C-alpha positions in Angstrom: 12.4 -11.7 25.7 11.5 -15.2 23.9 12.9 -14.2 20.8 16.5 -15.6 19.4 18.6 -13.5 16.8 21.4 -14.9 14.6 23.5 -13.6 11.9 23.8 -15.3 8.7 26.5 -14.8 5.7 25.5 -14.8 2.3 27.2 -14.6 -1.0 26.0 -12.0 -3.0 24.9 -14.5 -6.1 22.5 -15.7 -3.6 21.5 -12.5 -2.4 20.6 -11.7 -6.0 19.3 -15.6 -7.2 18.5 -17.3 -4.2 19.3 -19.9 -1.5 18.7 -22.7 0.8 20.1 -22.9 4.0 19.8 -25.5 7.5 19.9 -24.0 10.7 20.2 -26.5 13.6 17.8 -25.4 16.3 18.4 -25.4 20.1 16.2 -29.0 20.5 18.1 -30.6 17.5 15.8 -30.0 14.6 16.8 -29.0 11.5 14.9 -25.6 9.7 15.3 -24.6 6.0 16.0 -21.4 5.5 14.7 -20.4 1.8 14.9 -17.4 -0.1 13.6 -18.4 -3.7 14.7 -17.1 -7.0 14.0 -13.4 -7.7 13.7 -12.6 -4.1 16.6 -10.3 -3.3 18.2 -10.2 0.1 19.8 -6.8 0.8 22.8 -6.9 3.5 21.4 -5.9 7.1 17.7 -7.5 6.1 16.1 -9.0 8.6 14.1 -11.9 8.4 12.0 -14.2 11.1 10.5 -17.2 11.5 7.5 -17.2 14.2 7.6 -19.3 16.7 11.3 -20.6 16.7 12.3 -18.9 19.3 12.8 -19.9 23.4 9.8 -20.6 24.9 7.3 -18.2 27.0 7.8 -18.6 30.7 4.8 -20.7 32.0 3.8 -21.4 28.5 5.9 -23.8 26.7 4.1 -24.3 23.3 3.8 -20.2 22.4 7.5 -19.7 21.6 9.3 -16.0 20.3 10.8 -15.6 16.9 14.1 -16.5 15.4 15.2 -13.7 14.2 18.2 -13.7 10.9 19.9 -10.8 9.9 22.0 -11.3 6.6 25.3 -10.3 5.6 26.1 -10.3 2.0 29.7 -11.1 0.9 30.7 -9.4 -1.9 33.2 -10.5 -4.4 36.7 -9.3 -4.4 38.2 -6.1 -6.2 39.0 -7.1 -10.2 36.7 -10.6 -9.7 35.5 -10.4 -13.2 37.1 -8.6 -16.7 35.5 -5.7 -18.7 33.5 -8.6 -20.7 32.3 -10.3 -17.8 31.2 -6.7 -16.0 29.3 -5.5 -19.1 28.0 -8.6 -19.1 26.7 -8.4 -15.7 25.8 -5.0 -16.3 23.7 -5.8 -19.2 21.0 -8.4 -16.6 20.9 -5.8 -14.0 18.5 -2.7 -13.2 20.0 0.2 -15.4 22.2 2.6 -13.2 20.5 6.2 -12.5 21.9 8.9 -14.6 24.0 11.7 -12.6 24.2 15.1 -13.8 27.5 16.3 -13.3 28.2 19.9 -13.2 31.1 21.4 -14.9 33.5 23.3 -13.4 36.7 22.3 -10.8 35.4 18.5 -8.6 37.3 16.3 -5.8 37.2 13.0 -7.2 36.7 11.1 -3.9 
């Protein structure tokens, strides 16, 4: 069809706090991509803005969607120390308590 797909890389501090980003379109403009404080962007989320897209054959002002899937980069092994982690810990969602049976486990 009429719609246009790209893939976009994120950091994960702006999956988790937001961003702006410009996307040159295929006539020259310039779009803002926005995704405002708060608003969490999870890797493989899509996201579309209507009517960006390639134009409908025999009707050149109704256009598809531009389609974004995001990829979120996420830091490297050891990028922060125990302080810094229980820091980060501390601002985040609380973790969901495992029960853990007793007896002989695989750690994986």
């Amino acid at each position: 069809g009429n719609d246009l797909s790209m893939r976009m890389e994120i950091e994960l501090v702006e999956a988790l706090c937001g961003f702006q980003r410009t996307v040159q379109t295929l006539d020259n403009r310039t779009l803002v991509v926005t995704s405002l404080p708060g608003t969490t962007v999870a890797d493989g989320d899509i996201r579309i803005i209507r009517g960006e897209g390639m134009p409908v054959y025999r009707d050149p002002y109704t256009k598809g969607g531009l389609f974004f899937k995001f990829k979120v980069n996420y830091p490297a092994t050891n990028f922060a120390g125990e302080a810094q982690l229980a820091a980060l810990e501390k601002l985040l969602p609380p973790r969901q308590e495992q029960n853990i049976p007793d007896g002989e486990l695989e750690e994986c």
